[in-house]
Short mmCIF file of N, CA, C and O in Angstrom, two decimals:
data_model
loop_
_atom_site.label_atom_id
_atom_site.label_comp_id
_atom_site.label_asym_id
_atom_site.label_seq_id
_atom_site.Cartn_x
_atom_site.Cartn_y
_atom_site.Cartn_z
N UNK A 1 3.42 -8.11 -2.15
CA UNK A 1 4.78 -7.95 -1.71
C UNK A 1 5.59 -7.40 -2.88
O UNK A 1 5.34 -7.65 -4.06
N UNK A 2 6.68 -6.57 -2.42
CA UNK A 2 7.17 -5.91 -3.67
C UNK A 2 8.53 -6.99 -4.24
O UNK A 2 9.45 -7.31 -3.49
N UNK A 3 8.48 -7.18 -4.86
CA UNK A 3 9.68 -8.05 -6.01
C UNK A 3 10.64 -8.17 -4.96
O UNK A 3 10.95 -9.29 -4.54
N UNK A 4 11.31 -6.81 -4.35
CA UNK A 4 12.60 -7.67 -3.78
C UNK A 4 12.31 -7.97 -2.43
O UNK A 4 13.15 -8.05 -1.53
N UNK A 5 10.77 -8.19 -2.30
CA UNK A 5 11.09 -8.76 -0.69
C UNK A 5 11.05 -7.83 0.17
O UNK A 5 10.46 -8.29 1.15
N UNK A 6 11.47 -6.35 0.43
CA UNK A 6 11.26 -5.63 1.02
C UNK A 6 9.65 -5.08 1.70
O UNK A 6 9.58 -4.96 2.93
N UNK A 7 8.78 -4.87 1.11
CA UNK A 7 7.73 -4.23 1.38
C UNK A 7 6.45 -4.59 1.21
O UNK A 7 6.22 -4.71 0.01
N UNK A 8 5.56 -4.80 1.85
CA UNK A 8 4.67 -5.65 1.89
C UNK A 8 3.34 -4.48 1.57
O UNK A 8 3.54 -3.37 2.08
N UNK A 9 2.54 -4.59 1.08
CA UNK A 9 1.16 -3.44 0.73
C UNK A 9 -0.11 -4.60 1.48
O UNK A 9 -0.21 -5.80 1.21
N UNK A 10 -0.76 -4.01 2.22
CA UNK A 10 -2.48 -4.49 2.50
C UNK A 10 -3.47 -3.90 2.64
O UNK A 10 -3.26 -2.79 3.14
N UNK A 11 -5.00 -4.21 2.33
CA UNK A 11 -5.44 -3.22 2.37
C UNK A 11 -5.98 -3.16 4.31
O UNK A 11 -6.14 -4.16 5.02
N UNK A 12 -6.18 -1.46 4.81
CA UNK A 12 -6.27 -1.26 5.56
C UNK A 12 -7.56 -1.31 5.93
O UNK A 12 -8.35 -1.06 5.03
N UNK A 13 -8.15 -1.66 7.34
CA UNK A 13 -9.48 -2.38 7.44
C UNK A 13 -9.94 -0.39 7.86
O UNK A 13 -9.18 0.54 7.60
N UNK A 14 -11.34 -0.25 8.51
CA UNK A 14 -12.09 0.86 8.66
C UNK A 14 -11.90 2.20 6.98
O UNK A 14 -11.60 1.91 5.82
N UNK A 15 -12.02 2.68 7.19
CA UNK A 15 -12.26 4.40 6.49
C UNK A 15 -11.28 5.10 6.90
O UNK A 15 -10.89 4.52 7.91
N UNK A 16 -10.63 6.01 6.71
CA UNK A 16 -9.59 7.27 6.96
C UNK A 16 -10.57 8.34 7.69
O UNK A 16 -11.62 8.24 8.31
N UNK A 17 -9.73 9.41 7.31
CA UNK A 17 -10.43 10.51 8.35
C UNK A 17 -11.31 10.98 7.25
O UNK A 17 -12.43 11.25 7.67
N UNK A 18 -11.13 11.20 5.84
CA UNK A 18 -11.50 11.90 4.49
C UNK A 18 -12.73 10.55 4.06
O UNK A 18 -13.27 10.66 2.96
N UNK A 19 -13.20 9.03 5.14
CA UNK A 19 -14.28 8.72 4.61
C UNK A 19 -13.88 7.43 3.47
O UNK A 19 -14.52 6.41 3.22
N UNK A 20 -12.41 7.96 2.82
CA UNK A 20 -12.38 6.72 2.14
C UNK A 20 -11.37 5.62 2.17
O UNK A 20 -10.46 5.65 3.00
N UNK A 21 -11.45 4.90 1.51
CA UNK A 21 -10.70 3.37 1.75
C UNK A 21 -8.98 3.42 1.75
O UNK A 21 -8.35 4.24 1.08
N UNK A 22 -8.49 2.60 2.46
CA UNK A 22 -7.19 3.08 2.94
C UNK A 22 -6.33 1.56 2.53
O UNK A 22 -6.84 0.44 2.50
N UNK A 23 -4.64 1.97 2.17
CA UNK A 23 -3.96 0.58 1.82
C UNK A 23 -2.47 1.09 2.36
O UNK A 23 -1.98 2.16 2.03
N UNK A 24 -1.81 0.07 3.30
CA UNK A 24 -1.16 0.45 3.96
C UNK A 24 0.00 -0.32 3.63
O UNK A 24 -0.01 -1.43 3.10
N UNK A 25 0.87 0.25 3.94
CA UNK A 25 2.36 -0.23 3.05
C UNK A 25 3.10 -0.50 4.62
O UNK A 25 2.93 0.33 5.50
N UNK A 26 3.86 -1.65 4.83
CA UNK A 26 5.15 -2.48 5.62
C UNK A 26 5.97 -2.94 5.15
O UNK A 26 5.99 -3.65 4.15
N UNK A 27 7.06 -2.49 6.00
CA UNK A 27 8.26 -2.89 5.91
C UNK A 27 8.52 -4.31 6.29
O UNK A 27 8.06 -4.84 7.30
N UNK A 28 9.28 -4.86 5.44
CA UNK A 28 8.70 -6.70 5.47
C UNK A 28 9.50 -6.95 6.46
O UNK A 28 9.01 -7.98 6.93
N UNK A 29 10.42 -6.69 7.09
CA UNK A 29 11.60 -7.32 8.07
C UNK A 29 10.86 -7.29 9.55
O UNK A 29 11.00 -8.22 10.34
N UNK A 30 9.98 -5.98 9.85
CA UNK A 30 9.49 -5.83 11.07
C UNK A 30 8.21 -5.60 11.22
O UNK A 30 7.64 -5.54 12.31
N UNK A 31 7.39 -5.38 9.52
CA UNK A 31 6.24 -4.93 9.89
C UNK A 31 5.71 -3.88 10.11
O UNK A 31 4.49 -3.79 10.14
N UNK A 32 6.38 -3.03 10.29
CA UNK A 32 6.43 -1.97 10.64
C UNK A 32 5.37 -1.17 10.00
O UNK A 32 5.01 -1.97 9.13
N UNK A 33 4.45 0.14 9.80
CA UNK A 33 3.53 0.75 9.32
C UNK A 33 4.52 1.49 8.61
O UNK A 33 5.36 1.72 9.48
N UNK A 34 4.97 2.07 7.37
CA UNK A 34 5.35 3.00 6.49
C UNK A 34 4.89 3.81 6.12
O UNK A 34 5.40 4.91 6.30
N UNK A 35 3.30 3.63 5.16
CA UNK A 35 2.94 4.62 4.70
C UNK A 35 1.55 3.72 5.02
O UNK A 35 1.36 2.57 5.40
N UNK A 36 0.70 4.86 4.67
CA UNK A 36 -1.03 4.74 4.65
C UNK A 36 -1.60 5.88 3.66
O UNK A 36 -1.42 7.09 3.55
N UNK A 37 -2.31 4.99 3.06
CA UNK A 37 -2.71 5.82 1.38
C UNK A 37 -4.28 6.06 2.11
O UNK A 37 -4.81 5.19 2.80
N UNK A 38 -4.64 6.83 1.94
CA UNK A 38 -6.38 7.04 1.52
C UNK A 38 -6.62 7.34 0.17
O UNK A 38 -5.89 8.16 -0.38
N UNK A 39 -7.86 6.61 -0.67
CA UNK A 39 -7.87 7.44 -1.61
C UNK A 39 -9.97 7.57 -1.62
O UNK A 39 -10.89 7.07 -0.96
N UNK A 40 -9.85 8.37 -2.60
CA UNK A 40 -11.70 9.00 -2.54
C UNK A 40 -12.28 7.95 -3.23
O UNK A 40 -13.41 8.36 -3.50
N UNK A 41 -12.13 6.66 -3.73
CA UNK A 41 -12.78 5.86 -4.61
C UNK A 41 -12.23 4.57 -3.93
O UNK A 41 -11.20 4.55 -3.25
N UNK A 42 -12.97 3.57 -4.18
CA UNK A 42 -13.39 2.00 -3.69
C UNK A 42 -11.64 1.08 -4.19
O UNK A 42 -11.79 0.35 -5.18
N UNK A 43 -10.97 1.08 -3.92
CA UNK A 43 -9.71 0.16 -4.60
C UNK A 43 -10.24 -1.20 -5.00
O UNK A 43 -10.85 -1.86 -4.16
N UNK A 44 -10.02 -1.72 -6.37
CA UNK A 44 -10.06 -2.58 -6.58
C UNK A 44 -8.83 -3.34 -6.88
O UNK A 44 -9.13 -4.54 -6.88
N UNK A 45 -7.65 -3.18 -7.10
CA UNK A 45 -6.63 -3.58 -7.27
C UNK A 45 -5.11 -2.56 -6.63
O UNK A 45 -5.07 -1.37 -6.94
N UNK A 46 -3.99 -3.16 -5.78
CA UNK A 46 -2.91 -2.26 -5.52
C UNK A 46 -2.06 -3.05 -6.19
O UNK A 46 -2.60 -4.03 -6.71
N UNK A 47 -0.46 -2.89 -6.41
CA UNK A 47 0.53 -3.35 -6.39
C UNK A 47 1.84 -2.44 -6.14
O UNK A 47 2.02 -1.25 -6.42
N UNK A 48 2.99 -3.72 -5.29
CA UNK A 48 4.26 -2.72 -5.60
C UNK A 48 4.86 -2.35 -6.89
O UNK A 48 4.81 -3.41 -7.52
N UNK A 49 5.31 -1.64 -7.52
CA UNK A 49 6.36 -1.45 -8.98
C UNK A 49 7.39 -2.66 -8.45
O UNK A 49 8.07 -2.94 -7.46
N UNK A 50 7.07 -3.16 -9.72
CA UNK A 50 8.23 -3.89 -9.76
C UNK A 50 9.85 -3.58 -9.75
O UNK A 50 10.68 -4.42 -9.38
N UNK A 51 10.25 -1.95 -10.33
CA UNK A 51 11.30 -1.26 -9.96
C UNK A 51 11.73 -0.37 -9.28
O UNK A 51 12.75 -0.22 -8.62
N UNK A 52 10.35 0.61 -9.60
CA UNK A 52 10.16 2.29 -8.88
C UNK A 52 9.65 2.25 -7.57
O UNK A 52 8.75 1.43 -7.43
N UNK A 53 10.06 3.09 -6.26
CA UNK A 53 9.60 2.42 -5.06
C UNK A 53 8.16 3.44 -5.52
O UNK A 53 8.24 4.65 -5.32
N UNK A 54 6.92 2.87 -6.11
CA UNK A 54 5.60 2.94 -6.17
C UNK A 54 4.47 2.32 -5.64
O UNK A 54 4.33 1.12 -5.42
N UNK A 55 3.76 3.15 -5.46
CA UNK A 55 2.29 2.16 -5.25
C UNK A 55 2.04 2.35 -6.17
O UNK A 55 2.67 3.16 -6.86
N UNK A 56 0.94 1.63 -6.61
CA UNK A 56 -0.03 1.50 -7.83
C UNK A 56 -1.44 0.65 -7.35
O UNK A 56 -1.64 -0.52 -7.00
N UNK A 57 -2.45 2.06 -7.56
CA UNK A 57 -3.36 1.79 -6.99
C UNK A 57 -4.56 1.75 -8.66
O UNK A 57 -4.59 2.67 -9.47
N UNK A 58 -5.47 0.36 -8.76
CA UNK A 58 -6.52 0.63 -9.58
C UNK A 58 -7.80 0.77 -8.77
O UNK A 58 -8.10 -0.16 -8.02
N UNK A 59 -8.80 2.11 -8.86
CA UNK A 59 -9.81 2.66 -8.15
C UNK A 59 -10.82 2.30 -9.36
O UNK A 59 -10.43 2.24 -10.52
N UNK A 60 -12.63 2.00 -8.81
CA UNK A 60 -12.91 2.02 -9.46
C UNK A 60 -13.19 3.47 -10.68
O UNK A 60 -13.70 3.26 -11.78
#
């Protein structure tokens, strides 16, 4: 969850269309789907920025 409460990050269950692992960002009030990351490598760690509206993704 990002610091102020707003936005929630999880990771997304199946594969994307590109095959790799996916982490999906909500809007904390409704839930809502925002964004959906794919990236080409296995995530081992996400977080929100604590200031910058960022993801921060560690791949292996």
């Amino acid at each position: 969850m990002s610091p102020d409460g707003l936005w929630l990050g999880t990771p997304a269950s199946g594969a994307g269309p590109g095959g790799g692992p996916r982490v999906a960002v909500h809007r904390k009030r409704d839930l809502s789907l925002w964004d959906l990351v794919e990236t080409g490598h296995r995530v081992e760690a996400f977080a929100l920025h604590p200031v910058l509206p960022l993801l921060v993704l560690a791949t292996e």
